[in-house]
PDB file of C-alpha atoms in Angstrom:
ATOM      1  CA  UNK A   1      33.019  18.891  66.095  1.00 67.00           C
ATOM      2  CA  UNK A   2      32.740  17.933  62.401  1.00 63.00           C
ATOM      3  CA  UNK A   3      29.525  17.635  60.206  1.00 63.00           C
ATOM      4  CA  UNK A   4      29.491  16.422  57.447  1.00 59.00           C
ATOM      5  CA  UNK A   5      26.242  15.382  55.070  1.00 60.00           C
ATOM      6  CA  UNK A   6      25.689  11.713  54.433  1.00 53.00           C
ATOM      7  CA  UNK A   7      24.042  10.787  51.232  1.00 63.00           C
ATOM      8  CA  UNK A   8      21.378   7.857  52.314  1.00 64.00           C
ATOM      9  CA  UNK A   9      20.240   5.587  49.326  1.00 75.00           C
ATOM     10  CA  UNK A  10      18.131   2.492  50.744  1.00 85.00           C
ATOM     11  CA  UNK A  11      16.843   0.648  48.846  1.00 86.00           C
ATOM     12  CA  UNK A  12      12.936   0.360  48.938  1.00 92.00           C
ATOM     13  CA  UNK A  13      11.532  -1.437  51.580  1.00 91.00           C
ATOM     14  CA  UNK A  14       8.867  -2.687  48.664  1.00 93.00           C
ATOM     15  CA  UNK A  15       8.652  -3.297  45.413  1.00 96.00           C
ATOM     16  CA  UNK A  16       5.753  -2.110  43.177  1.00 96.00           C
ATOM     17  CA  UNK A  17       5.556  -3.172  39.689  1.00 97.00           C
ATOM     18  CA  UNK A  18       2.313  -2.184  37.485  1.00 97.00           C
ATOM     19  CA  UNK A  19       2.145  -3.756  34.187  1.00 97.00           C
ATOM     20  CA  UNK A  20       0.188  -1.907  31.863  1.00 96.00           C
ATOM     21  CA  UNK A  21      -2.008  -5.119  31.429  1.00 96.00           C
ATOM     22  CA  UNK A  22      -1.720  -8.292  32.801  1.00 96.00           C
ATOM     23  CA  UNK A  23      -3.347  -9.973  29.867  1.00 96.00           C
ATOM     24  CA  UNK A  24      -2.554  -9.723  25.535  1.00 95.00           C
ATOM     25  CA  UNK A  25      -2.429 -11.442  22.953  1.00 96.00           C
ATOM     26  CA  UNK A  26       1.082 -12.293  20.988  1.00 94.00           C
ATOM     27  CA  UNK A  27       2.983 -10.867  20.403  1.00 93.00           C
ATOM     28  CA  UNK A  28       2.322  -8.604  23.644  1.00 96.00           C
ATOM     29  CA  UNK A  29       4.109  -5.142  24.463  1.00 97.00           C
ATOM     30  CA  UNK A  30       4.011  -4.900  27.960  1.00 97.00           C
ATOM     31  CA  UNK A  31       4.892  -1.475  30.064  1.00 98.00           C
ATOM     32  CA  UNK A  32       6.271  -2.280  33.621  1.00 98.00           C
ATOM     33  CA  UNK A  33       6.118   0.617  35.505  1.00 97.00           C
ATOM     34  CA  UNK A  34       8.064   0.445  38.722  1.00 97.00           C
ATOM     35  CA  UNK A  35       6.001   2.366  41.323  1.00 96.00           C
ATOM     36  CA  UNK A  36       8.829   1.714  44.361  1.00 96.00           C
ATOM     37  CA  UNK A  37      10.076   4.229  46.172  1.00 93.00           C
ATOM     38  CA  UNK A  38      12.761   5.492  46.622  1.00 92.00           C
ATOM     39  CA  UNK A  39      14.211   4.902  43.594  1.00 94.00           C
ATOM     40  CA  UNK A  40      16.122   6.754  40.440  1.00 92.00           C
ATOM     41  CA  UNK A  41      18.378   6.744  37.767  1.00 92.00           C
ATOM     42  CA  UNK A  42      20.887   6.006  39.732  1.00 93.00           C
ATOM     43  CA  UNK A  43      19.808   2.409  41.095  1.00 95.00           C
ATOM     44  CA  UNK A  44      20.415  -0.183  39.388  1.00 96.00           C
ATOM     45  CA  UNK A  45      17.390  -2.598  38.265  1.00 97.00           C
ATOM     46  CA  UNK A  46      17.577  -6.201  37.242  1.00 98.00           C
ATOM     47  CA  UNK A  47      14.589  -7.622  35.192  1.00 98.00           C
ATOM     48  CA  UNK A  48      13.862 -10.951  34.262  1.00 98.00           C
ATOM     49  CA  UNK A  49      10.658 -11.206  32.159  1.00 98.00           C
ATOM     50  CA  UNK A  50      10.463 -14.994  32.768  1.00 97.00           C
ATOM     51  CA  UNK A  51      10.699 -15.654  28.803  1.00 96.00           C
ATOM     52  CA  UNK A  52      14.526 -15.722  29.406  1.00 96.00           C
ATOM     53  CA  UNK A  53      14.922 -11.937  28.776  1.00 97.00           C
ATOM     54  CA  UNK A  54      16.350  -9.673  30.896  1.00 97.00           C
ATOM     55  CA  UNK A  55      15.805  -5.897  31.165  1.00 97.00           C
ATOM     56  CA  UNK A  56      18.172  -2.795  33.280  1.00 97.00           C
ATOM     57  CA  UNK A  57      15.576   0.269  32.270  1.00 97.00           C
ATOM     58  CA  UNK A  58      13.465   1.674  35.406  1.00 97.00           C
ATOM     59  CA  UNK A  59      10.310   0.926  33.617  1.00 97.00           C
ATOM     60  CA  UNK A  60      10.660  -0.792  30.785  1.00 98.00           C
ATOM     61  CA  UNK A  61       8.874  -2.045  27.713  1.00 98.00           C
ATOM     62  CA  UNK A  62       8.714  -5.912  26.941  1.00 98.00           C
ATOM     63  CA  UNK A  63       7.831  -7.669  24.141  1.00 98.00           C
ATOM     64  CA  UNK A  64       6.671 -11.399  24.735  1.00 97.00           C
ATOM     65  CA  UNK A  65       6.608 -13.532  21.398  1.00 95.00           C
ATOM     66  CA  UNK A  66       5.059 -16.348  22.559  1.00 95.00           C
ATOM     67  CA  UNK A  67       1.615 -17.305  23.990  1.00 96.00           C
ATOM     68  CA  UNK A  68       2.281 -18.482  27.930  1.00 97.00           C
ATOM     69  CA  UNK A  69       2.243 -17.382  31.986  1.00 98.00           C
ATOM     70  CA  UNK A  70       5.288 -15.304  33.092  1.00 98.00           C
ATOM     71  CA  UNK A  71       6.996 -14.482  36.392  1.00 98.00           C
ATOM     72  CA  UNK A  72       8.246 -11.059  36.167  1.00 98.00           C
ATOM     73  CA  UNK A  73      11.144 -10.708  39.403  1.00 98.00           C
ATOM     74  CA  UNK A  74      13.067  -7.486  40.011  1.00 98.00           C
ATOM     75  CA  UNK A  75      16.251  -7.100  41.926  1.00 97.00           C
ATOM     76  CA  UNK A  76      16.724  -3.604  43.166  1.00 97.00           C
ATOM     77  CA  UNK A  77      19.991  -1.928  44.330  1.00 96.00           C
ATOM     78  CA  UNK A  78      20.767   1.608  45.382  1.00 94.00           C
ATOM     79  CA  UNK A  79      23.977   3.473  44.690  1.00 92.00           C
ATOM     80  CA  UNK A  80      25.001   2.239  48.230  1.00 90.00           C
ATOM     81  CA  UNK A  81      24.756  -1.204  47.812  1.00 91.00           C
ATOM     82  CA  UNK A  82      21.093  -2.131  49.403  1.00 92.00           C
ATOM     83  CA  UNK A  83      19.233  -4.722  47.553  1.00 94.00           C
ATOM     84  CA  UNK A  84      15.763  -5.928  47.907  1.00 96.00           C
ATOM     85  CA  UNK A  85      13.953  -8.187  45.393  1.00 96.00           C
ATOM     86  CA  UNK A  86      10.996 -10.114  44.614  1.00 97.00           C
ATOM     87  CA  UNK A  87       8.954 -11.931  42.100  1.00 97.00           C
ATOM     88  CA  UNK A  88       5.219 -11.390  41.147  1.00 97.00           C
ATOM     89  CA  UNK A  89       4.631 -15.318  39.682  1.00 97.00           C
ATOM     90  CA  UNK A  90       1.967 -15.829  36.687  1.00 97.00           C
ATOM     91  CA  UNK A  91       1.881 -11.404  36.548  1.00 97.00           C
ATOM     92  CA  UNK A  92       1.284 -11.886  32.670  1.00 98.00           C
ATOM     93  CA  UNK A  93      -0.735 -14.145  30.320  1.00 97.00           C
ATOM     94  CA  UNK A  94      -0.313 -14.008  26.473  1.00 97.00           C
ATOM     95  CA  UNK A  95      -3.220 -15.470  25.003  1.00 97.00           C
ATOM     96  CA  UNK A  96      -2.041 -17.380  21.232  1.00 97.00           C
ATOM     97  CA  UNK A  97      -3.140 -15.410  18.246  1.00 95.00           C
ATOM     98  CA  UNK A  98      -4.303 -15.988  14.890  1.00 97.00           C
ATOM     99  CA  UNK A  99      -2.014 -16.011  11.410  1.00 96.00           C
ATOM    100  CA  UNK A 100      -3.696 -13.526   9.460  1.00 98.00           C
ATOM    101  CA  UNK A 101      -2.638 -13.963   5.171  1.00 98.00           C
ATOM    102  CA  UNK A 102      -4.135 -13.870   1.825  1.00 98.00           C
ATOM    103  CA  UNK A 103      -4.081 -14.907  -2.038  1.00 97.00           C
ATOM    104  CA  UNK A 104      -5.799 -13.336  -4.957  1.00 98.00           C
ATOM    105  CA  UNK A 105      -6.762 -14.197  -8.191  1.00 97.00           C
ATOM    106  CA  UNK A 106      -5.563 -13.421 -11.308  1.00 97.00           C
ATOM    107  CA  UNK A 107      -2.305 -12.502 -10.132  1.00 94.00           C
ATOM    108  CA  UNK A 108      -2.041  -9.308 -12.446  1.00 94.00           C
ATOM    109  CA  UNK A 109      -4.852  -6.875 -12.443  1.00 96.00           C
ATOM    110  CA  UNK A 110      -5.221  -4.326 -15.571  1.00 93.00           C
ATOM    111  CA  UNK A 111      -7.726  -1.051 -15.943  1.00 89.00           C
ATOM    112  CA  UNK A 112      -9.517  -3.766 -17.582  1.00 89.00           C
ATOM    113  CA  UNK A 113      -9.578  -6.692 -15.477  1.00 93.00           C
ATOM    114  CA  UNK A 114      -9.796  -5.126 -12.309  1.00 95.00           C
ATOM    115  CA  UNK A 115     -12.021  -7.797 -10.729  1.00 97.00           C
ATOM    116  CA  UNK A 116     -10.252 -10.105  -7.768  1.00 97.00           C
ATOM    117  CA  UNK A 117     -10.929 -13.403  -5.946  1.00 98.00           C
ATOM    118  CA  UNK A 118      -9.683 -12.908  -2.797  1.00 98.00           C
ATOM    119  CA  UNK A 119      -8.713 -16.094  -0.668  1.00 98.00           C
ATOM    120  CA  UNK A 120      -8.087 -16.384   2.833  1.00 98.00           C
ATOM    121  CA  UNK A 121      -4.879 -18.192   3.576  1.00 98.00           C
ATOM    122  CA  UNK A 122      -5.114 -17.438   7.208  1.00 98.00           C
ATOM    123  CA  UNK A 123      -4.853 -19.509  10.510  1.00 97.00           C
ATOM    124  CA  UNK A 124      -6.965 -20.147  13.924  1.00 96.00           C
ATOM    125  CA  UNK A 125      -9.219 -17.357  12.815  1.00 97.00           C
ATOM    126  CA  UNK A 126     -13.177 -17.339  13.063  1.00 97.00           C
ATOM    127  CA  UNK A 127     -14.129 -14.272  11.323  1.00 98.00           C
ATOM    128  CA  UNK A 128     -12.361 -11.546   8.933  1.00 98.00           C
ATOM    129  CA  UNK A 129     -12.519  -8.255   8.115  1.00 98.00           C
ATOM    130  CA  UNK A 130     -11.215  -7.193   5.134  1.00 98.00           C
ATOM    131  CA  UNK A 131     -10.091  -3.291   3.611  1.00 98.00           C
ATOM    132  CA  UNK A 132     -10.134  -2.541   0.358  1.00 97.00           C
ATOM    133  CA  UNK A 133      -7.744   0.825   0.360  1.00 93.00           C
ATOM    134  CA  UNK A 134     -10.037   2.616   2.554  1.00 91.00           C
ATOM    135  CA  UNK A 135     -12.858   2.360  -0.523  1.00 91.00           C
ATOM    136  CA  UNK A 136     -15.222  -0.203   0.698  1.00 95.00           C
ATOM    137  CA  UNK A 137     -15.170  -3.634   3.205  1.00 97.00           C
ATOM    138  CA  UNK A 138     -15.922  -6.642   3.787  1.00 98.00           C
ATOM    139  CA  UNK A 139     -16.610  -9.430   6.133  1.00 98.00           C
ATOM    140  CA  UNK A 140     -16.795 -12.837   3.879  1.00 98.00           C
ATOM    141  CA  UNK A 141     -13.883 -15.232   4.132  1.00 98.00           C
ATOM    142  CA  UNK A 142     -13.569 -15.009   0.635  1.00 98.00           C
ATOM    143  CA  UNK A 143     -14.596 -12.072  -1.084  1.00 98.00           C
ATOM    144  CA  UNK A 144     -14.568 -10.746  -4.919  1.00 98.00           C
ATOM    145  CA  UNK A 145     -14.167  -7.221  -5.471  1.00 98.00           C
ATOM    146  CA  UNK A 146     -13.626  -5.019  -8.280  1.00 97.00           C
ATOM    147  CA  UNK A 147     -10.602  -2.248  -7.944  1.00 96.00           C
ATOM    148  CA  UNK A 148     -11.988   1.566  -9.058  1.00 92.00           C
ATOM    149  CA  UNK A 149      -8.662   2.830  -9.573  1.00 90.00           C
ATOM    150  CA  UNK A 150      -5.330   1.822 -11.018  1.00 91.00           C
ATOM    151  CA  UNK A 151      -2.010   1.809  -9.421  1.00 92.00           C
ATOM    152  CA  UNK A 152      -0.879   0.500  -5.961  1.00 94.00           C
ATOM    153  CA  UNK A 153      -3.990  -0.514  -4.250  1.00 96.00           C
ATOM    154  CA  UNK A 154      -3.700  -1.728   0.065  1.00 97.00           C
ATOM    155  CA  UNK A 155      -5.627  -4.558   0.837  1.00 98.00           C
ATOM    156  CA  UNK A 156      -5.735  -5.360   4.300  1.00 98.00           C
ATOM    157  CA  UNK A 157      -7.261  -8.137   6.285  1.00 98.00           C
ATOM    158  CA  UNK A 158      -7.741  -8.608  10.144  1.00 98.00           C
ATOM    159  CA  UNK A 159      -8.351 -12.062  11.243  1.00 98.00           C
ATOM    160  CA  UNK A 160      -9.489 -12.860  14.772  1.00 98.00           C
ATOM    161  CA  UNK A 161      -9.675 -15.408  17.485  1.00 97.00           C
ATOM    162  CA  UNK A 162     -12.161 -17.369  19.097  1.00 95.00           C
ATOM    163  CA  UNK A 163      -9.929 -15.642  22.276  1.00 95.00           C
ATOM    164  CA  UNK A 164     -10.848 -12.162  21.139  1.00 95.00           C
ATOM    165  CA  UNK A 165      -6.743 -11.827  19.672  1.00 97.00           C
ATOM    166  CA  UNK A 166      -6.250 -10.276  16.188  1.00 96.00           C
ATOM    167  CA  UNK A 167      -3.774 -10.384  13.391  1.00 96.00           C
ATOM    168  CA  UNK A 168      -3.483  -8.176  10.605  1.00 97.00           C
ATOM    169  CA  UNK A 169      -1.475  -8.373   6.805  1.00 98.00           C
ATOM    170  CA  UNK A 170      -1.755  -5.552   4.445  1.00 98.00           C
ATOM    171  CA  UNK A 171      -0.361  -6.236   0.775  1.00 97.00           C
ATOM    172  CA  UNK A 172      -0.144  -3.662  -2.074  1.00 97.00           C
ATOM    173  CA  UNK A 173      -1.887  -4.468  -5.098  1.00 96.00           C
ATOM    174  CA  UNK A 174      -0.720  -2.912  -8.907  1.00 96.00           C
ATOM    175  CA  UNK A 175      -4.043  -2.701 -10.718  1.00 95.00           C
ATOM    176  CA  UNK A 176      -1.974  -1.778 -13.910  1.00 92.00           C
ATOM    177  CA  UNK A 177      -3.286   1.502 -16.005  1.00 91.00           C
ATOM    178  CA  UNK A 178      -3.488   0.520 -19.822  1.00 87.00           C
ATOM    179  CA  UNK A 179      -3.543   2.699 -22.801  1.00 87.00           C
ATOM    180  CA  UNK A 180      -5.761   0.818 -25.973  1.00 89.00           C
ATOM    181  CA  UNK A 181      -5.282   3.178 -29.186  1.00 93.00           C
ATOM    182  CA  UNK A 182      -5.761   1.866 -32.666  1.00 94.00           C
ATOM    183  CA  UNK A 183      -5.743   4.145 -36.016  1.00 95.00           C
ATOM    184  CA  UNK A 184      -8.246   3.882 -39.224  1.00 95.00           C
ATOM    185  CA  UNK A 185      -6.596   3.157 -42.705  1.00 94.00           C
ATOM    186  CA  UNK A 186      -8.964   5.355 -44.550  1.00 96.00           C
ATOM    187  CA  UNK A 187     -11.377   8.666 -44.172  1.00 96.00           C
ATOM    188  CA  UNK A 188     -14.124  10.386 -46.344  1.00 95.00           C
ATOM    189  CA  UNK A 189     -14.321  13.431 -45.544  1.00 94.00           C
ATOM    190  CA  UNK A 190     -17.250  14.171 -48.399  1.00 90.00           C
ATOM    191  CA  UNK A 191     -19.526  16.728 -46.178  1.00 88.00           C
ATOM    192  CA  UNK A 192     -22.193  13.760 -45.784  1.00 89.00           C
ATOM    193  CA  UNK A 193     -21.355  13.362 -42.166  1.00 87.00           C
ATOM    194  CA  UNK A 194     -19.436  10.201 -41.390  1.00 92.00           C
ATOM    195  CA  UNK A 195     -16.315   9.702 -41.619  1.00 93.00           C
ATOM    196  CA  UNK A 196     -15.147  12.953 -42.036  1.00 94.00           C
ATOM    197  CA  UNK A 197     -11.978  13.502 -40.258  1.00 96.00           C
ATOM    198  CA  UNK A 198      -8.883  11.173 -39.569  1.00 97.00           C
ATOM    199  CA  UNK A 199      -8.126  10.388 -35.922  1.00 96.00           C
ATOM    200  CA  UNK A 200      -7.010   8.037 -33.384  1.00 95.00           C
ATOM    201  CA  UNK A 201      -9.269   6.142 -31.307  1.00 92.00           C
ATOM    202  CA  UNK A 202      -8.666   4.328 -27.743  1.00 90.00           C
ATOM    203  CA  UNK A 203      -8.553   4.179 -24.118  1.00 84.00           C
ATOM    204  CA  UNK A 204      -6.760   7.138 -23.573  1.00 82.00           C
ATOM    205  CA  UNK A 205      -6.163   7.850 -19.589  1.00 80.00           C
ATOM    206  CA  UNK A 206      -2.667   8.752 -18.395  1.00 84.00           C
ATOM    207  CA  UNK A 207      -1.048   9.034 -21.752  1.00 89.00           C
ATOM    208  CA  UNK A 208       0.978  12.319 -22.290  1.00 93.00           C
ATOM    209  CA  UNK A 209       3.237  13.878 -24.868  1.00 95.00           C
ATOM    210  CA  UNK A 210       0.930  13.199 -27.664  1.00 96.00           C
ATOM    211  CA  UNK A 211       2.146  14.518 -30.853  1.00 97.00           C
ATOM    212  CA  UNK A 212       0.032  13.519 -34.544  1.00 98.00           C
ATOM    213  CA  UNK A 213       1.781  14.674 -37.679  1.00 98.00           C
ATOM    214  CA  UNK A 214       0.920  13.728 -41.332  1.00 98.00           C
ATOM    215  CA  UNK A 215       2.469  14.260 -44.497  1.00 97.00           C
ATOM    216  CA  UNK A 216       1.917  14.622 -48.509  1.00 95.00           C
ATOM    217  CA  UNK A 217       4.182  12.237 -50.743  1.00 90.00           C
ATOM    218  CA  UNK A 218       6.535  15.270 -51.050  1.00 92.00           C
ATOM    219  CA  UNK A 219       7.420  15.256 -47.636  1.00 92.00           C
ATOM    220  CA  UNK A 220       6.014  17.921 -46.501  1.00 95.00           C
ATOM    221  CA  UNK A 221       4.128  18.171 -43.305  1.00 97.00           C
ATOM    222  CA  UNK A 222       0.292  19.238 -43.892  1.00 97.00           C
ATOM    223  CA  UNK A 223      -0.970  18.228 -40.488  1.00 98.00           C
ATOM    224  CA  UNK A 224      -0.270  18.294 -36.518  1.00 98.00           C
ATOM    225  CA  UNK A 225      -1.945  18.058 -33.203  1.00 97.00           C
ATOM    226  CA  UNK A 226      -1.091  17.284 -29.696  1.00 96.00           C
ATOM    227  CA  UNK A 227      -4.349  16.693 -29.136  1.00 95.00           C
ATOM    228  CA  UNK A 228      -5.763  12.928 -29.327  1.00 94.00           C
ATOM    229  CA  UNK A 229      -8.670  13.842 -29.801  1.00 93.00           C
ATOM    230  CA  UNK A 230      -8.363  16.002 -33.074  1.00 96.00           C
ATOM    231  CA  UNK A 231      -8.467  14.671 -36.326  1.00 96.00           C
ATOM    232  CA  UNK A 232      -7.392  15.774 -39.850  1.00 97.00           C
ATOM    233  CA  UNK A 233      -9.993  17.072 -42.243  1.00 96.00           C
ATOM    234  CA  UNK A 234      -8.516  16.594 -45.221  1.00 95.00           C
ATOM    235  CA  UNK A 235      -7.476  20.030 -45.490  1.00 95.00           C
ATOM    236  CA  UNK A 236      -3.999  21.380 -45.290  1.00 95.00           C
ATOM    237  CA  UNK A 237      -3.720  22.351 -41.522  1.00 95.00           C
ATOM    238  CA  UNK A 238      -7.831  21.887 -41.317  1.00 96.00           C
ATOM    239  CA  UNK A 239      -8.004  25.255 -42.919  1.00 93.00           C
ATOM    240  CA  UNK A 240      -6.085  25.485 -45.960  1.00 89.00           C
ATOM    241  CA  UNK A 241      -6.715  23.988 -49.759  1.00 91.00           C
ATOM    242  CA  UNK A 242      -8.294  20.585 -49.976  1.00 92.00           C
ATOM    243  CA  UNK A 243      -5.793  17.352 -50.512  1.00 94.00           C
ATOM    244  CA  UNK A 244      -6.225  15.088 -53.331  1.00 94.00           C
ATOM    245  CA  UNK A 245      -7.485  11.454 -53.063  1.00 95.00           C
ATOM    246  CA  UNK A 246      -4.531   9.357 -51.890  1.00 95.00           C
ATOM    247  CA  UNK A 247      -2.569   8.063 -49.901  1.00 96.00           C
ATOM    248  CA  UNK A 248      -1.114  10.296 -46.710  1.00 97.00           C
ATOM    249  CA  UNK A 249       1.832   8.732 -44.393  1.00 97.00           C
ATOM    250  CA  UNK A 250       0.991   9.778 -40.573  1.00 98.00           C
ATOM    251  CA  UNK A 251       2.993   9.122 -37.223  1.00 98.00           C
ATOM    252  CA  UNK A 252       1.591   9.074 -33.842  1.00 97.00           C
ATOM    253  CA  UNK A 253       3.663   8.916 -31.029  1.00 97.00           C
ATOM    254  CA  UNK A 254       2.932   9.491 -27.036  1.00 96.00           C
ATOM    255  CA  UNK A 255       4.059   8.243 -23.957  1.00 95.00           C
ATOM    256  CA  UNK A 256       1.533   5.783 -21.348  1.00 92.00           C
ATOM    257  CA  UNK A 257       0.583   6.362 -18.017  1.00 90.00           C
ATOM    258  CA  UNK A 258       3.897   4.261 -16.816  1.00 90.00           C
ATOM    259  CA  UNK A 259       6.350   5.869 -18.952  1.00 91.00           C
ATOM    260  CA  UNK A 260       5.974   3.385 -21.828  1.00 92.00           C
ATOM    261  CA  UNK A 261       7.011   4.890 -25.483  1.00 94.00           C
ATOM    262  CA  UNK A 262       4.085   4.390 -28.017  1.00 95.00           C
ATOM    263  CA  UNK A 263       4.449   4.331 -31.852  1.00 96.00           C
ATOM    264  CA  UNK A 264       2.147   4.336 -34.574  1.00 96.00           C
ATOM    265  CA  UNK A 265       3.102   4.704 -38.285  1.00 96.00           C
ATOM    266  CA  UNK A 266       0.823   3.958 -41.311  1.00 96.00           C
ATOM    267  CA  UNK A 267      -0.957   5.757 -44.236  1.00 96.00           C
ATOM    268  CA  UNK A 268      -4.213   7.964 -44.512  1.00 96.00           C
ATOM    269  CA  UNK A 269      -6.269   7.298 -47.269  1.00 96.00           C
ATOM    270  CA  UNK A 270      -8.310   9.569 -47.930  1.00 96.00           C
ATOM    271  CA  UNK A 271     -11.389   8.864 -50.688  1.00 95.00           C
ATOM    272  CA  UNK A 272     -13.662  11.408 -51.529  1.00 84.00           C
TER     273      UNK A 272
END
């Protein structure tokens, strides 16, 4: 007598299929998870979504684009060749979603003009929220709000559905730092108080590599800083031997907060 083992592979005698919902909104990701037994990697599993997609995963994932009711059959086979299959009509129901987009006005925001009109370009919606980089919210269809900080700013909005479905766009928004700096032509720096030292004055946030150097009409150098907010005294260095009344060529330079090159060349006078 001869035994031998006999590997038996039916095929189940039912099929289970659990969606992870029966009902979203599109597009829907929908988890079938196949709950038959016996069954393995090695069966093989035909899926049709009834969106005209097909499937071969044991449980897969699904993606319906469009709002509608879908039959969902599976075929199952086992490594032997049984096969058993069926088909669960109207299993899912995508409910139609809104279009959730925006505008704002004026198209370029500054450190300066950091206040937007925000308009809802959105469709089938019947409320909003809208996100302001995690800084404050709203709920108008149509809000104005004014941008604290400069750079890339998110702005999202979620729109939603009479049908409870929700859409969401997020746009980055370049509020765009400026640097304003403008130099005197003259200084008096007379001990009565005003107008006693030569400087630079401005909007100065994010500049860098600030350098201020003046000179006498010999060429040589009787002032620097790197600091924009120190002035010349009139004084060689601010500590040596007063300068004369005249006229004192000067050169600022520094770089802004985007990497821009700044120049600034002119004369000092200075009047006692």
């Amino acid at each position: 007598m001869v035994t031998k083992d006999v590997a038996w592979q039916p095929a189940p005698q039912t099929i289970i299929v659990q969606p992870n919902t029966f009902l979203g909104c599109e597009p829907a990701d929908i988890t079938f998870t196949n709950l038959s037994n016996p069954i393995d990697d090695s069966y093989t599993f035909n899926w049709s979504f009834g969106d005209g997609s097909t499937g071969e995963a044991l449980s897969p994932v699904h993606t319906y684009a469009q709002s509608g009711v879908y039959d969902v059959s599976l075929e199952i086979i086992s490594p032997i060749g049984c096969q058993v299959e069926d088909t669960f009509e109207s299993l899912i129901r995508v409910e139609p979603g809104p279009t959730s987009d925006f505008d704002f006005s004026p198209s370029e925001l500054t450190a300066f003009y950091n206040t937007a009109t925000f308009i809802n370009r959105s469709q089938n919606e019947i409320s909003w929220f809208w996100d302001f980089d995690r800084e404050s919210f709203s709920t108008q269809e149509n809000p104005v709000y004014t941008f604290r900080d400069t750079g890339l700013q998110e702005v999202k909005l979620i729109v939603t559905r009479d049908n409870g479905c929700q859409d969401t766009i997020a746009k980055f928004i370049d509020v765009i730092p400026e640097v304003i700096f403008h130099m005197p032509n003259a200084f008096t720096p007379n001990n009565d108080g005003s107008n006693e030292e030569f400087f630079g004055k401005g909007i100065l946030d994010g500049m860098s590599d600030f350098q201020f150097s003046i000179w006498n009409r010999w060429g040589e150098q009787i002032f620097f800083t790197n600091d924009p907010n120190e002035g010349w005294n009139g004084r060689k260095n601010n500590s040596g031997e007063s300068a004369p009344v005249g006229s004192y060529p000067y050169l600022v330079t520094f770089t802004g907060p985007r990497g821009e090159s700044y120049k600034f060349k002119g004369s000092a006078n200075l009047i006692r």
